[in-house]
Tab-separated table of C-alpha atoms in Angstrom:
chain	number	residue	atom	x	y	z
I	1	MET	CA	0.000	0.000	0.000
I	2	ARG	CA	1.534	3.268	-1.140
I	3	LEU	CA	1.339	6.374	1.091
I	4	THR	CA	1.500	9.932	-0.181
I	5	PRO	CA	1.845	12.741	2.412
I	6	LEU	CA	0.414	16.201	1.891
I	7	LEU	CA	-1.131	19.039	3.861
I	8	ALA	CA	-4.797	19.596	4.691
I	9	GLY	CA	-5.140	22.770	6.695
I	10	LEU	CA	-2.523	22.173	9.382
I	11	SER	CA	-3.081	18.416	9.465
I	12	CYS	CA	-1.211	15.664	7.728
I	13	VAL	CA	-2.976	13.365	5.312
I	14	PHE	CA	-1.727	10.075	3.974
I	15	LEU	CA	-3.495	8.912	0.860
I	16	ALA	CA	-3.178	5.191	0.357
I	17	SER	CA	-4.005	3.035	-2.620
I	18	ALA	CA	-6.908	0.703	-1.857
I	19	ALA	CA	-5.788	-1.876	-4.395
I	20	PRO	CA	-2.488	-3.338	-5.581
I	21	THR	CA	-0.675	-1.121	-8.065
I	22	THR	CA	-1.129	-2.175	-11.675
I	23	ALA	CA	0.389	-1.014	-14.930
I	24	ASN	CA	-2.690	1.160	-15.509
I	25	ASP	CA	-2.741	2.630	-12.003
I	26	VAL	CA	-1.479	6.198	-11.884
I	27	ASN	CA	-0.905	8.135	-8.658
I	28	PRO	CA	-3.016	11.275	-9.288
I	29	PHE	CA	-0.558	13.483	-7.381
I	30	VAL	CA	2.539	12.599	-9.392
I	31	GLY	CA	3.657	15.423	-11.664
I	32	LYS	CA	1.013	17.835	-10.431
I	33	ASN	CA	1.250	20.970	-8.350
I	34	TYR	CA	-0.690	21.388	-5.099
I	35	TYR	CA	-1.715	25.000	-5.684
I	36	ALA	CA	-2.259	27.259	-2.669
I	37	ASN	CA	-5.945	28.095	-2.389
I	38	SER	CA	-6.892	31.645	-1.496
I	39	ALA	CA	-9.407	30.678	1.210
I	40	TYR	CA	-6.778	29.125	3.454
I	41	ALA	CA	-4.218	31.815	2.660
I	42	ALA	CA	-6.725	34.485	3.716
I	43	LYS	CA	-7.341	32.757	7.053
I	44	LEU	CA	-3.624	32.904	7.808
I	45	GLU	CA	-3.314	36.630	7.123
I	46	ARG	CA	-4.536	37.471	10.618
I	47	THR	CA	-1.818	35.211	12.010
I	48	VAL	CA	0.805	36.994	9.928
I	49	GLN	CA	-0.339	40.378	11.203
I	50	PHE	CA	-0.287	39.130	14.798
I	51	PHE	CA	3.325	37.992	14.493
I	52	LEU	CA	4.341	41.257	12.838
I	53	ALA	CA	2.678	43.241	15.630
I	54	GLU	CA	4.677	41.173	18.137
I	55	GLY	CA	7.888	41.879	16.239
I	56	ASP	CA	8.221	38.179	15.380
I	57	ALA	CA	9.457	38.370	11.799
I	58	LEU	CA	10.580	34.740	11.770
I	59	ASN	CA	7.155	33.245	12.467
I	60	ALA	CA	5.494	35.797	10.204
I	61	ALA	CA	7.749	34.516	7.402
I	62	ARG	CA	6.949	30.916	8.295
I	63	THR	CA	3.242	31.685	8.093
I	64	ARG	CA	3.767	33.325	4.704
I	65	THR	CA	5.298	30.025	3.586
I	66	ALA	CA	2.182	28.204	4.801
I	67	GLN	CA	0.069	30.629	2.763
I	68	ARG	CA	1.935	29.517	-0.344
I	69	THR	CA	1.554	25.812	0.462
I	70	GLY	CA	-1.088	23.669	-1.222
I	71	THR	CA	-3.944	22.594	1.040
I	72	PHE	CA	-7.346	20.966	0.715
I	73	VAL	CA	-10.446	23.147	0.423
I	74	TRP	CA	-13.050	22.104	2.975
I	75	ILE	CA	-16.589	22.027	1.563
I	76	SER	CA	-18.513	21.628	4.802
I	77	SER	CA	-21.881	23.251	4.155
I	78	ILE	CA	-24.322	23.773	1.316
I	79	GLY	CA	-23.192	27.394	1.216
I	80	ASP	CA	-19.609	26.297	0.526
I	81	ILE	CA	-20.431	24.678	-2.840
I	82	PRO	CA	-19.456	27.817	-4.836
I	83	ASP	CA	-15.961	27.476	-3.340
I	84	ILE	CA	-15.441	24.521	-5.680
I	85	GLU	CA	-15.783	26.798	-8.702
I	86	THR	CA	-13.341	29.223	-7.069
I	87	ALA	CA	-10.870	26.365	-6.564
I	88	ILE	CA	-11.240	25.319	-10.195
I	89	LYS	CA	-10.655	28.896	-11.360
I	90	GLU	CA	-7.544	29.249	-9.192
I	91	ALA	CA	-6.164	25.907	-10.336
I	92	ARG	CA	-6.573	26.941	-13.973
I	93	GLU	CA	-4.893	30.265	-13.282
I	94	ALA	CA	-2.020	28.491	-11.524
I	95	LYS	CA	-1.612	26.146	-14.470
I	96	LYS	CA	-1.550	29.077	-16.883
I	97	THR	CA	1.001	30.929	-14.757
I	98	THR	CA	3.315	28.019	-13.965
I	99	GLY	CA	2.809	25.761	-16.950
I	100	LYS	CA	2.324	22.840	-14.528
I	101	ASP	CA	-0.693	20.592	-14.196
I	102	GLN	CA	-2.645	21.232	-10.995
I	103	ILE	CA	-4.628	18.969	-8.679
I	104	VAL	CA	-7.742	20.328	-6.984
I	105	GLU	CA	-7.944	19.005	-3.417
I	106	LEU	CA	-11.329	18.966	-1.700
I	107	VAL	CA	-12.816	17.629	1.541
I	108	LEU	CA	-16.507	16.687	1.362
I	109	TYR	CA	-17.855	17.094	4.904
I	110	ASN	CA	-21.519	17.668	5.682
I	111	LEU	CA	-23.255	14.480	6.822
I	112	PRO	CA	-26.394	14.953	8.906
I	113	ASN	CA	-25.719	14.547	12.649
I	114	ARG	CA	-22.037	14.983	11.871
I	115	ASP	CA	-19.414	14.445	14.594
I	116	CYS	CA	-21.767	12.223	16.590
I	117	SER	CA	-19.327	11.325	19.377
I	118	ALA	CA	-18.237	14.887	20.133
I	119	GLY	CA	-20.468	17.521	18.605
I	120	GLU	CA	-17.873	20.277	18.230
I	121	SER	CA	-18.613	20.439	14.483
I	122	ALA	CA	-22.143	19.061	14.306
I	123	GLY	CA	-22.896	20.793	11.014
I	124	GLU	CA	-26.063	22.185	9.482
I	125	LEU	CA	-28.081	19.015	8.725
I	126	THR	CA	-29.961	16.756	11.103
I	127	ILE	CA	-31.471	13.331	10.579
I	128	ALA	CA	-34.721	14.456	12.199
I	129	ALA	CA	-35.157	17.284	9.683
I	130	ASP	CA	-34.826	15.157	6.511
I	131	GLY	CA	-31.063	15.575	6.652
I	132	LEU	CA	-30.138	12.529	4.595
I	133	GLU	CA	-32.239	13.536	1.594
I	134	ARG	CA	-31.032	17.114	1.872
I	135	TYR	CA	-27.454	15.843	2.023
I	136	LYS	CA	-27.968	13.915	-1.197
I	137	ARG	CA	-29.950	16.482	-3.181
I	138	GLU	CA	-28.697	19.800	-1.829
I	139	PHE	CA	-25.084	18.918	-1.069
I	140	VAL	CA	-23.700	15.848	-2.865
I	141	ASP	CA	-25.517	16.398	-6.159
I	142	PRO	CA	-24.421	20.070	-6.471
I	143	PHE	CA	-20.931	19.067	-5.304
I	144	ALA	CA	-20.677	16.497	-8.112
I	145	LYS	CA	-22.093	18.978	-10.628
I	146	ALA	CA	-19.523	21.603	-9.611
I	147	VAL	CA	-16.662	19.107	-9.915
I	148	GLN	CA	-17.879	18.168	-13.382
I	149	LYS	CA	-17.192	21.753	-14.503
I	150	GLY	CA	-13.490	21.048	-13.946
I	151	SER	CA	-13.267	18.167	-16.401
I	152	ASP	CA	-9.885	19.469	-17.578
I	153	LEU	CA	-8.397	19.127	-14.082
I	154	THR	CA	-7.603	16.323	-11.643
I	155	PHE	CA	-9.412	16.143	-8.305
I	156	ALA	CA	-8.499	14.438	-5.036
I	157	ILE	CA	-11.526	14.273	-2.730
I	158	VAL	CA	-11.527	13.133	0.899
I	159	LEU	CA	-14.932	11.899	2.043
I	160	GLU	CA	-16.394	12.693	5.470
I	161	PRO	CA	-13.602	12.790	8.090
I	162	ASP	CA	-14.178	10.689	11.242
I	163	SER	CA	-17.631	9.431	10.237
I	164	LEU	CA	-16.954	5.746	9.576
I	165	GLY	CA	-14.547	5.699	12.505
I	166	ASN	CA	-17.541	6.482	14.703
I	167	VAL	CA	-19.527	3.709	13.032
I	168	VAL	CA	-16.767	1.215	13.820
I	169	THR	CA	-16.093	2.048	17.469
I	170	ASN	CA	-18.785	4.292	18.935
I	171	GLN	CA	-22.063	2.440	18.496
I	172	GLY	CA	-22.424	2.438	22.276
I	173	ILE	CA	-23.052	6.188	22.066
I	174	PRO	CA	-26.774	6.695	21.273
I	175	LYS	CA	-26.153	9.584	18.851
I	176	CYS	CA	-23.661	7.461	16.891
I	177	ALA	CA	-25.919	4.406	16.883
I	178	THR	CA	-28.618	6.559	15.295
I	179	ALA	CA	-26.219	8.210	12.859
I	180	GLY	CA	-24.361	5.073	11.741
I	181	PRO	CA	-26.743	3.831	9.010
I	182	VAL	CA	-27.188	7.402	7.765
I	183	TYR	CA	-23.411	7.883	7.539
I	184	GLU	CA	-23.103	4.663	5.546
I	185	GLU	CA	-25.878	5.542	3.115
I	186	GLY	CA	-24.686	9.106	2.703
I	187	ILE	CA	-21.053	8.186	1.986
I	188	ALA	CA	-22.102	5.383	-0.353
I	189	TYR	CA	-24.215	7.888	-2.259
I	190	ALA	CA	-21.311	10.344	-2.485
I	191	ILE	CA	-19.023	7.599	-3.808
I	192	SER	CA	-21.616	6.584	-6.407
I	193	GLN	CA	-22.047	10.151	-7.668
I	194	LEU	CA	-18.346	10.991	-7.971
I	195	GLN	CA	-17.247	8.209	-10.288
I	196	LYS	CA	-15.302	10.317	-12.781
I	197	LYS	CA	-12.018	9.475	-14.509
I	198	ASN	CA	-10.443	12.694	-13.271
I	199	VAL	CA	-11.575	12.170	-9.635
I	200	ALA	CA	-9.602	10.173	-7.049
I	201	LEU	CA	-11.775	9.361	-4.025
I	202	TYR	CA	-10.394	8.704	-0.557
I	203	VAL	CA	-12.598	7.530	2.309
I	204	ASP	CA	-11.460	8.854	5.647
I	205	ALA	CA	-10.074	6.191	8.005
I	206	ALA	CA	-9.651	8.350	11.129
I	207	HIS	CA	-6.114	7.822	12.503
I	208	GLY	CA	-3.851	5.082	13.776
I	209	GLY	CA	-4.524	5.833	17.421
I	210	TRP	CA	-8.213	5.177	16.777
I	211	LEU	CA	-8.675	2.453	14.168
I	212	GLY	CA	-5.083	1.186	14.178
I	213	TRP	CA	-5.494	-1.116	17.168
I	214	ASP	CA	-5.652	-4.847	16.392
I	215	GLY	CA	-9.232	-5.097	17.635
I	216	ASN	CA	-10.384	-2.301	15.319
I	217	LEU	CA	-8.582	-3.221	12.099
I	218	GLU	CA	-10.844	-6.032	10.936
I	219	PRO	CA	-14.127	-4.283	11.838
I	220	ALA	CA	-12.882	-1.156	10.046
I	221	ALA	CA	-11.978	-3.113	6.909
I	222	LYS	CA	-15.406	-4.742	6.900
I	223	GLU	CA	-17.096	-1.376	7.360
I	224	PHE	CA	-15.228	0.217	4.454
I	225	ALA	CA	-16.005	-2.779	2.247
I	226	LYS	CA	-19.682	-2.578	3.211
I	227	VAL	CA	-19.938	1.080	2.217
I	228	VAL	CA	-18.186	0.538	-1.128
I	229	GLN	CA	-20.560	-2.367	-1.839
I	230	MET	CA	-23.497	-0.091	-1.044
I	231	ALA	CA	-22.097	2.417	-3.552
I	232	GLN	CA	-21.802	-0.340	-6.158
I	233	ASN	CA	-25.492	-1.111	-5.664
I	234	LEU	CA	-26.159	2.446	-6.846
I	235	THR	CA	-23.481	2.748	-9.543
I	236	LYS	CA	-22.036	-0.414	-11.058
I	237	LYS	CA	-18.300	-0.860	-10.379
I	238	ALA	CA	-18.171	2.219	-8.142
I	239	THR	CA	-14.846	2.357	-6.379
I	240	ILE	CA	-12.526	4.441	-4.243
I	241	ARG	CA	-8.807	4.902	-4.772
I	242	GLY	CA	-7.834	4.647	-1.143
I	243	PHE	CA	-8.028	6.089	2.338
I	244	SER	CA	-7.066	9.277	4.130
I	245	ILE	CA	-5.875	9.469	7.730
I	246	ASN	CA	-5.078	12.244	10.211
I	247	VAL	CA	-7.401	14.751	8.558
I	248	SER	CA	-8.877	15.966	11.848
I	249	ASN	CA	-6.394	14.568	14.347
I	250	TYR	CA	-2.687	15.254	13.991
């Protein structure tokens, strides 16, 4: 299994191939530039100004470097969907400026009853208020439509950080027991709708300190396989390229 490190916000992500490498298998990151998206760069500007006000030129310069570093764009609400078109525009501009192929990196993150074991980022959708159907029709479908507008670019998309980790280990928590089947159906739907040649899909696998224990490995593998099979019931031969880890926990 091949691991490719890159940055997502300030977290580390390892994208792993879900299947043995074949002659036709191409790592989507090879030969492409991870362009620095403006949304993340703008968030860091306040940090730069803070360091400058403190007379800390060294850390201000370090933060400037982070502003120029490629990161994933988090699409975590229905209102964030237009950010995909912005990312596509910036990637095209970067390609024109540098002459290098770009990869558009996105995180899809808006399941109903999200973050069931903690609640710090519970999101805008709830199961009780028709959240699953809204997730499909108002979030995943427009997400897929927006990605389709970038048919000339390559996309790497991380699906729903921490969600299936909660399905594997936290069914003793009532909120997670309720959310589990919805998480599975929602992610399977997202997989089925994003089956494009220029899209590499990565299902989030939490982190090694969570699912990496011997007792969690087999249940996690079965859970991932179950969700991919559910996606294949919707779109024949639907697949993912691999897994992401450490998206929310570094």
